[in-house]
Coordinates of C-alpha atoms and ligand atoms in Angstrom, one line a residue:
M1 CA 109.1 103.4 75.1
G2 CA 109.1 101.8 78.6
Y3 CA 107.0 98.9 79.9
I4 CA 104.3 101.2 81.4
E5 CA 104.0 103.3 78.2
D6 CA 103.8 100.2 76.1
V7 CA 100.9 98.7 78.1
L8 CA 99.1 102.1 78.3
Q9 CA 99.4 102.5 74.5
H10 CA 98.0 99.1 74.0
V11 CA 95.0 99.8 76.3
Y12 CA 94.3 103.2 74.6
E13 CA 94.3 101.5 71.2
R14 CA 92.6 98.2 72.0
D15 CA 89.9 99.7 74.3
A16 CA 89.4 103.0 72.4
A17 CA 86.4 105.1 73.4
Q18 CA 86.6 104.1 77.1
P19 CA 88.1 107.3 78.5
E20 CA 87.3 106.7 82.2
F21 CA 89.0 103.3 82.0
H22 CA 92.1 104.9 80.4
Q23 CA 92.1 107.5 83.2
A24 CA 91.9 104.9 86.0
V25 CA 94.6 102.7 84.5
T26 CA 96.9 105.6 83.7
E27 CA 96.7 106.9 87.3
V28 CA 97.5 103.5 88.8
F29 CA 100.3 102.6 86.4
E30 CA 102.0 106.0 86.5
S31 CA 102.4 105.5 90.3
L32 CA 104.1 102.2 89.8
R33 CA 107.4 103.4 88.3
P34 CA 109.5 103.3 91.4
L35 CA 108.2 99.8 92.2
L36 CA 108.7 98.3 88.7
D37 CA 112.3 99.7 88.6
R38 CA 113.0 97.8 91.8
Q39 CA 111.0 94.6 90.9
P40 CA 111.5 93.4 87.3
R41 CA 109.6 90.2 88.0
Y42 CA 106.3 92.1 87.5
Q43 CA 107.3 92.8 83.9
Q44 CA 108.6 89.2 83.4
H45 CA 105.2 87.9 84.5
R46 CA 103.4 90.5 82.3
I47 CA 101.3 91.5 85.2
L48 CA 100.3 94.9 83.9
E49 CA 98.9 93.4 80.6
R50 CA 97.1 90.8 82.6
M51 CA 95.7 93.2 85.1
V52 CA 94.0 95.4 82.5
E53 CA 92.2 92.5 81.0
P54 CA 89.0 91.6 83.0
D55 CA 88.6 87.9 83.8
R56 CA 85.3 88.0 82.0
I57 CA 82.6 90.5 81.0
M58 CA 78.9 89.7 80.8
I59 CA 76.6 92.0 78.8
F60 CA 72.9 91.2 78.6
R61 CA 69.5 92.6 77.6
V62 CA 67.1 93.4 80.4
G63 CA 63.5 93.6 79.2
W64 CA 60.7 94.9 81.5
M65 CA 57.2 96.4 81.3
D66 CA 56.2 99.8 82.8
D67 CA 52.9 100.4 84.8
R68 CA 51.1 101.2 81.6
G69 CA 52.0 97.9 79.9
R70 CA 54.6 99.4 77.6
V71 CA 57.7 97.3 76.8
H72 CA 61.2 98.6 77.6
Y73 CA 64.6 97.2 77.5
N74 CA 68.0 98.2 78.9
R75 CA 71.5 96.8 78.8
G76 CA 72.9 95.0 81.8
Y77 CA 76.6 94.5 82.7
R78 CA 78.8 92.5 85.1
V79 CA 82.6 92.9 84.7
Q80 CA 84.4 90.3 86.8
F81 CA 87.7 91.9 86.8
N82 CA 90.1 90.0 89.1
N83 CA 89.7 87.3 91.7
A84 CA 93.3 86.8 92.8
L85 CA 92.5 87.8 96.4
G86 CA 88.9 86.4 96.8
P87 CA 85.5 86.2 95.3
Y88 CA 84.6 89.1 93.0
K89 CA 83.0 91.9 94.9
G90 CA 81.7 95.3 93.8
G91 CA 78.6 97.3 93.4
L92 CA 75.8 97.7 90.8
R93 CA 75.1 101.1 89.3
F94 CA 71.8 102.0 87.7
H95 CA 72.3 105.3 85.8
P96 CA 71.7 106.4 82.2
T97 CA 75.4 107.0 81.7
V98 CA 76.4 103.4 82.4
Y99 CA 78.4 101.8 79.5
L100 CA 81.2 99.3 79.2
G101 CA 84.0 101.8 79.7
L102 CA 82.4 103.1 83.0
M103 CA 82.0 99.5 84.3
K104 CA 85.6 98.7 83.5
F105 CA 86.9 101.8 85.2
L106 CA 84.9 101.0 88.3
G107 CA 85.8 97.3 88.2
F108 CA 89.5 98.1 87.8
E109 CA 89.5 100.6 90.7
Q110 CA 87.6 98.0 92.8
V111 CA 90.3 95.5 92.5
F112 CA 92.8 97.8 94.1
K113 CA 90.4 99.2 96.7
N114 CA 89.4 95.7 97.8
A115 CA 93.1 94.8 98.1
L116 CA 93.6 97.7 100.5
T117 CA 90.8 96.6 102.9
T118 CA 92.9 93.7 104.3
L119 CA 89.9 91.4 103.5
P120 CA 89.9 88.5 101.0
L121 CA 88.0 90.2 98.2
G122 CA 88.4 90.3 94.4
G123 CA 87.1 93.1 92.3
A124 CA 84.1 93.5 90.0
K125 CA 81.4 96.0 89.0
G126 CA 78.1 95.9 87.2
G127 CA 74.9 97.8 86.5
S128 CA 72.7 99.0 83.8
D129 CA 71.8 102.2 81.8
F130 CA 68.4 102.0 83.4
D131 CA 67.3 105.3 85.0
P132 CA 65.5 104.8 88.3
K133 CA 64.4 108.5 88.4
G134 CA 60.7 109.0 88.0
K135 CA 59.9 105.2 88.0
S136 CA 57.3 103.8 90.4
D137 CA 58.2 101.2 93.0
T138 CA 56.5 98.5 90.9
E139 CA 58.6 99.5 87.8
I140 CA 61.8 99.4 89.9
M141 CA 60.8 96.0 91.2
H142 CA 60.1 94.6 87.7
F143 CA 63.4 95.9 86.4
C144 CA 65.4 94.5 89.3
Q145 CA 63.7 91.1 88.9
S146 CA 64.5 91.0 85.2
F147 CA 68.1 92.1 85.8
M148 CA 68.6 89.5 88.4
T149 CA 67.1 86.7 86.3
E150 CA 70.1 87.0 84.0
L151 CA 72.7 88.1 86.6
C152 CA 72.0 85.2 88.9
R153 CA 73.8 82.8 86.5
Y154 CA 77.1 84.4 87.3
I155 CA 77.1 85.2 91.0
G156 CA 77.2 83.3 94.3
P157 CA 78.5 83.7 97.9
D158 CA 81.9 82.3 96.9
T159 CA 81.9 83.4 93.3
D160 CA 80.8 87.0 93.0
V161 CA 79.0 89.2 95.6
P162 CA 77.4 92.4 94.2
A163 CA 76.3 95.4 96.3
G164 CA 74.8 98.8 95.7
D165 CA 76.2 102.0 94.1
I166 CA 74.6 105.0 92.4
G167 CA 70.9 104.3 91.9
V168 CA 71.0 101.1 93.8
G169 CA 70.1 101.4 97.5
V170 CA 68.4 99.2 100.1
R171 CA 65.1 99.2 98.1
E172 CA 66.8 97.9 94.9
I173 CA 69.0 95.4 96.9
G174 CA 65.8 94.1 98.4
Y175 CA 64.1 93.4 95.1
L176 CA 67.4 91.9 93.6
F177 CA 67.8 89.7 96.6
G178 CA 64.2 88.5 96.6
Q179 CA 64.6 87.4 93.0
Y180 CA 68.0 85.8 93.5
K181 CA 66.7 83.8 96.5
R182 CA 63.8 82.5 94.4
L183 CA 66.0 81.5 91.5
A184 CA 68.9 80.0 93.5
N185 CA 66.6 78.4 96.0
E186 CA 69.0 79.5 98.7
F187 CA 69.1 82.2 101.3
N188 CA 72.8 83.2 101.4
G189 CA 75.2 86.1 101.3
T190 CA 75.3 86.6 97.6
L191 CA 74.3 90.3 97.8
T192 CA 75.5 92.8 100.4
G193 CA 73.8 96.0 101.5
K194 CA 70.8 94.0 102.7
K195 CA 68.6 95.3 105.5
P196 CA 69.8 94.1 108.9
G197 CA 66.4 92.5 109.5
W198 CA 67.1 90.0 106.7
G199 CA 70.9 89.3 106.6
G200 CA 72.4 92.7 106.3
S201 CA 75.2 94.1 108.5
L202 CA 74.5 96.9 110.9
L203 CA 76.3 100.1 109.8
R204 CA 76.6 99.1 106.1
P205 CA 74.6 102.1 104.8
E206 CA 76.8 104.4 106.9
A207 CA 80.1 102.6 106.2
T208 CA 81.4 104.5 103.1
G209 CA 80.6 108.0 104.5
Y210 CA 81.8 107.2 108.0
G211 CA 84.9 105.4 106.8
L212 CA 85.7 108.4 104.6
I213 CA 85.6 110.7 107.6
Y214 CA 87.6 108.3 109.8
F215 CA 90.2 108.3 107.1
A216 CA 90.2 112.1 106.8
E217 CA 90.7 112.3 110.6
E218 CA 93.7 110.0 110.4
M219 CA 95.2 112.3 107.7
L220 CA 94.6 115.4 109.7
A221 CA 96.1 113.8 112.8
T222 CA 99.4 113.4 110.9
R223 CA 99.6 117.2 111.0
G224 CA 98.4 117.4 114.6
D225 CA 95.0 118.6 113.4
S226 CA 91.4 117.5 113.6
L227 CA 88.0 118.2 112.0
Q228 CA 86.9 120.3 115.0
G229 CA 85.8 123.7 113.7
K230 CA 86.6 123.0 110.1
I231 CA 84.4 124.3 107.3
C232 CA 83.6 121.4 105.0
T233 CA 82.1 121.2 101.5
V234 CA 80.4 118.0 100.5
S235 CA 79.0 117.1 97.1
G236 CA 76.2 114.7 96.5
A237 CA 73.2 114.0 98.6
G238 CA 73.1 110.2 98.3
S239 CA 74.2 107.5 100.6
V240 CA 77.9 108.4 100.8
A241 CA 77.3 112.2 101.1
Q242 CA 74.6 111.9 103.7
H243 CA 76.7 109.7 106.0
A244 CA 79.9 111.7 105.4
A245 CA 78.0 114.8 106.5
E246 CA 76.6 113.1 109.5
R247 CA 80.0 112.0 110.7
I248 CA 81.6 115.5 110.0
I249 CA 78.9 117.1 112.2
R250 CA 79.6 114.6 115.0
S251 CA 83.3 115.3 114.8
G252 CA 82.7 119.0 115.3
G253 CA 83.1 120.1 111.6
K254 CA 80.6 122.4 109.8
V255 CA 79.1 121.2 106.6
V256 CA 78.1 124.1 104.4
T257 CA 77.2 122.5 101.0
M258 CA 75.6 119.4 99.5
S259 CA 74.5 118.8 95.9
D260 CA 72.5 116.6 93.6
S261 CA 72.2 116.2 89.9
G262 CA 70.2 119.4 89.8
G263 CA 72.5 121.7 91.6
M264 CA 74.1 122.7 94.9
I265 CA 72.8 124.2 98.2
H266 CA 75.0 126.5 100.3
D267 CA 74.0 127.0 103.9
P268 CA 76.4 129.4 105.6
D269 CA 74.9 128.5 109.0
G270 CA 75.9 124.9 108.5
I271 CA 73.8 121.8 107.8
D272 CA 73.3 120.6 111.3
A273 CA 71.9 117.2 112.4
E274 CA 68.3 118.4 112.2
K275 CA 68.7 119.8 108.7
L276 CA 70.5 116.7 107.6
A277 CA 67.7 114.5 108.9
W278 CA 65.3 116.6 106.7
I279 CA 67.6 116.0 103.7
M280 CA 67.7 112.2 104.4
E281 CA 63.9 112.0 104.6
H282 CA 63.4 114.2 101.6
K283 CA 65.9 112.3 99.3
N284 CA 65.5 108.8 100.6
V285 CA 61.8 108.6 101.4
E286 CA 60.1 111.4 99.4
R287 CA 62.6 111.1 96.6
G288 CA 62.6 114.8 96.2
R289 CA 65.0 117.4 94.9
L290 CA 67.6 119.2 97.0
S291 CA 66.5 122.5 95.7
D292 CA 63.5 122.2 98.1
Y293 CA 65.9 122.7 101.0
V294 CA 65.9 126.5 100.5
E295 CA 62.1 126.7 100.9
R296 CA 62.5 125.2 104.3
F297 CA 65.8 126.7 105.5
R298 CA 65.6 130.3 104.3
R299 CA 69.1 131.5 104.9
A300 CA 70.5 128.9 102.5
T301 CA 70.8 129.5 98.7
Y302 CA 70.4 127.1 95.8
H303 CA 72.7 127.2 92.8
E304 CA 71.2 125.4 89.8
G305 CA 73.7 123.3 87.8
Q306 CA 76.6 124.2 90.1
R307 CA 78.9 122.1 92.3
P308 CA 80.2 123.2 95.7
W309 CA 83.9 123.9 94.9
S310 CA 83.6 127.7 94.7
V311 CA 82.6 127.9 98.4
P312 CA 85.6 128.5 100.7
C313 CA 86.4 125.6 102.9
H314 CA 89.1 123.8 104.9
C315 CA 88.1 120.3 103.8
A316 CA 86.4 119.2 100.6
F317 CA 84.6 115.8 100.2
P318 CA 83.5 115.0 96.7
C319 CA 80.9 112.3 97.2
A320 CA 78.7 112.4 94.0
T321 CA 80.3 111.0 90.9
Q322 CA 83.4 110.6 88.7
N323 CA 85.2 113.7 87.3
E324 CA 83.0 116.2 89.2
L325 CA 86.0 118.2 90.4
T326 CA 88.1 119.7 87.6
G327 CA 91.5 121.4 87.5
G328 CA 89.7 124.7 87.5
D329 CA 87.8 123.8 90.6
A330 CA 91.0 122.6 92.3
A331 CA 92.6 126.0 91.6
V332 CA 89.7 127.8 93.2
L333 CA 89.7 125.4 96.2
L334 CA 93.5 126.0 96.7
K335 CA 93.2 129.7 96.3
N336 CA 90.5 129.6 99.1
G337 CA 92.9 127.7 101.4
V338 CA 91.7 124.1 101.2
Q339 CA 93.8 121.9 103.5
L340 CA 92.3 118.4 102.8
V341 CA 90.5 116.7 99.9
A342 CA 89.3 113.2 100.4
E343 CA 87.3 111.3 97.8
G344 CA 84.0 109.7 98.8
A345 CA 83.0 109.0 95.2
N346 CA 85.1 106.9 92.8
M347 CA 87.5 109.1 90.8
P348 CA 85.7 112.4 91.4
C349 CA 88.8 114.5 90.8
T350 CA 90.1 114.8 87.2
P351 CA 93.9 114.1 86.7
E352 CA 94.5 117.9 86.5
A353 CA 92.8 118.4 89.9
V354 CA 94.8 115.6 91.5
E355 CA 98.1 117.0 90.1
A356 CA 97.2 120.4 91.5
F357 CA 96.5 119.0 95.0
L358 CA 99.7 117.0 94.9
Q359 CA 101.8 119.9 93.8
A360 CA 100.3 122.1 96.5
G361 CA 101.3 119.6 99.1
I362 CA 97.8 119.5 100.8
L363 CA 96.4 116.3 102.2
Y364 CA 94.8 114.5 99.3
A365 CA 93.3 110.9 99.4
P366 CA 92.1 109.0 96.4
G367 CA 88.8 107.2 96.6
K368 CA 90.2 103.7 96.4
A369 CA 91.6 104.4 99.9
A370 CA 89.3 106.9 101.4
N371 CA 86.0 105.3 100.4
A372 CA 87.0 101.7 101.0
G373 CA 84.9 101.5 104.2
G374 CA 81.8 100.6 102.3
V375 CA 83.2 97.5 100.7
A376 CA 85.0 96.7 104.0
V377 CA 81.7 96.5 105.8
S378 CA 80.3 94.5 102.9
G379 CA 83.1 92.1 103.5
L380 CA 82.1 92.0 107.2
E381 CA 78.5 91.3 106.0
M382 CA 79.8 88.3 104.0
S383 CA 81.6 87.0 107.1
Q384 CA 78.4 87.4 109.3
N385 CA 76.3 85.6 106.6
A386 CA 78.8 82.8 106.3
M387 CA 78.7 82.2 110.1
H388 CA 74.9 82.6 110.2
G389 CA 75.2 85.3 112.9
S390 CA 75.6 89.0 113.3
W391 CA 77.8 91.5 115.2
T392 CA 76.5 94.5 117.1
R393 CA 76.8 98.0 115.8
E394 CA 79.6 98.7 118.2
E395 CA 81.6 95.7 117.0
V396 CA 81.1 96.6 113.3
E397 CA 82.1 100.2 114.0
A398 CA 85.2 99.2 115.8
R399 CA 86.2 96.9 113.0
L400 CA 85.5 99.7 110.4
R401 CA 87.6 102.2 112.4
S402 CA 90.5 99.8 112.7
I403 CA 90.3 98.8 109.0
M404 CA 90.4 102.5 107.9
A405 CA 93.4 103.2 110.3
E406 CA 95.2 100.1 108.9
I407 CA 94.6 101.2 105.3
H408 CA 95.9 104.7 106.2
N409 CA 99.0 103.3 107.9
N410 CA 99.8 100.9 105.1
I411 CA 99.6 103.7 102.5
R412 CA 101.7 106.1 104.6
S413 CA 104.4 103.5 105.2
T414 CA 104.4 102.4 101.5
A415 CA 104.7 106.0 100.3
E416 CA 107.6 106.6 102.7
E417 CA 109.3 103.4 101.6
Y418 CA 109.3 104.6 98.0
G419 CA 110.6 108.1 98.9
K420 CA 107.3 110.0 98.7
P421 CA 106.1 110.6 102.3
G422 CA 102.5 111.8 102.4
H423 CA 101.8 110.8 98.8
Y424 CA 98.5 108.9 99.3
V425 CA 98.1 108.2 95.6
L426 CA 101.4 106.5 95.2
G427 CA 101.2 104.7 98.5
A428 CA 97.7 103.3 97.8
N429 CA 98.5 102.2 94.3
I430 CA 101.7 100.5 95.1
A431 CA 100.4 98.8 98.3
A432 CA 97.3 97.5 96.5
F433 CA 99.2 96.5 93.3
V434 CA 101.8 94.4 95.2
K435 CA 99.2 92.4 97.0
V436 CA 97.2 91.6 93.8
A437 CA 100.3 91.1 91.6
D438 CA 102.0 88.7 94.1
A439 CA 98.8 86.6 94.4
M440 CA 98.6 86.4 90.6
I441 CA 102.2 85.2 90.4
D442 CA 101.6 82.7 93.1
Q443 CA 98.5 81.4 91.3
G444 CA 100.3 80.8 87.9
V445 CA 99.5 82.0 84.4
V446 CA 95.7 81.8 84.2
Ligands
LIG1 P1 73.6 107.6 95.4 O1 72.9 107.2 94.2 O2 73.1 107.3 96.7 O3 73.9 109.2 95.4 C1 74.6 109.8 94.3 C2 74.5 111.3 94.5 O4 75.3 111.9 93.5 C3 73.1 111.8 94.3 O5 72.9 112.9 95.1 C4 73.0 112.2 92.8 O6 72.1 113.2 92.5 C5 74.4 112.7 92.6 N1 74.9 112.4 91.2 C6 74.9 111.2 90.7 N2 75.4 111.3 89.4 C7 75.6 112.6 89.2 C8 76.0 113.4 88.1 N3 76.4 112.8 87.0 N4 76.1 114.7 88.3 C9 75.8 115.3 89.4 N5 75.4 114.6 90.5 C10 75.3 113.3 90.4 O7 75.1 107.0 95.2 P2 76.2 106.7 96.3 O8 76.2 107.8 97.4 O9 76.1 105.3 96.7 O10 77.6 106.8 95.5 C11 78.2 108.1 95.2 C12 79.6 107.8 94.8 O11 80.3 107.1 95.8 C13 79.8 107.1 93.5 O12 81.0 107.5 92.8 C14 80.0 105.6 94.0 O13 80.7 104.8 93.0 C15 80.9 105.9 95.2 N6 80.9 104.8 96.2 C16 79.8 104.4 96.8 C17 79.8 103.4 97.7 C18 78.6 103.0 98.5 O14 78.8 102.2 99.5 N7 77.4 103.4 98.2 C19 81.1 102.8 98.1 C20 82.3 103.4 97.5 C21 82.1 104.4 96.5 P3 70.5 112.8 92.5 O15 70.1 112.7 93.9 O16 69.9 114.0 91.8 O17 70.4 111.5 91.8

């Protein structure tokens, strides 16, 4: 067996029952063959073995009481994966499916994504199997306070800077920050995704979705094309999906689907700015279901338990969760003439789907590149906090645009250098790996 196979085998055996982690590691390492053939020093320094081992993992109990005085407990996690490039950075996810393997997959991906942003950021991920659905504001607050009481021992503005992810939005970041501040006795930039009124960066909520669409526009431009007039399917109805849809509409595309954990809406007339504003209000403020959309906008249909991939489109943007677009879905999308797939979520396409897109030669961008705009603006939030100042919306937007363009160019030129022009998976993985691996070598065996 070769070096890559040996390390993968070791991961599969040692970290058994962590399938998402295996999937993420396999995808990255399989791309590295042409690099490792040229550069034996990575094997000499045993970089692959060291990269799959997080720097440290914290697992803790989170006790809390509901509004009726009943006692509950959940499990909390923080996986500090790699800080070769800067302080650990990565979101917190509150969702019942959270377990160690999911945290490790997300933390591993984050290391590479953060390396691509051009900013000095290491990679981490955390969260809990707590389900925010159906909980009152007070219950969410009590949970966040208890979670932070433990987490605060491990984080700090130059150590580890968490942010939001699924189930953790500005409300949760507010409660987490409030408790952090109280325990640390400091008002600093330890969390990102804060509201602009109290230390947040303008454009942070929009950054992942906007960045995704800027990236997609860069991709289309390589084929002399744009989003103007393109039919687009979007999955999810959360932070990433909403802002991706907003940006598609502004760029002249037509968004015909969105989804949540209940099912998918299909609006053949297009979800325009007004309809999207209704979705945002309904999901973010009323915390309602997407199925209510069809009561309001009668020409749309609701498909319970379904995802958007059977709807014909030019561009598809999976923005909900991991493994939500399978090989079968990819075959349908390709049959319907899809030209571009860009991942807003982390690892939403299964390996079979990715392979199908690559074989077909369509434009396909992995999440670690296409959704890096969120963490990039989190990095900008850290800079603003460190200098005790803030940039205007225009300044942040210009920086985000230029970061997404730089990520795109870096990936394209790396893919070309390794003989695979237009292969965004290979380009992203090699470009990110080299940056992290070289820093690890420079910093010695630790
Ligand atoms: P949100 O919690 O705001 O939204 C998630 C959306 O996906 C919701 O509509 C939710 O449905 C749906 N969803 C979640 N889990 C499932 C599931 N298992 N099956 C079907 N639908 C599901 O999260 P974000 O928008 O922040 O994150 C979405 C994705 O983007 C994640 O993969 C995240 O890791 C990734 N990401 C997020 C970044 C950010 O800045 N927020 C940055 C980079 C990546 P419902 O409304 O019913 O809960």
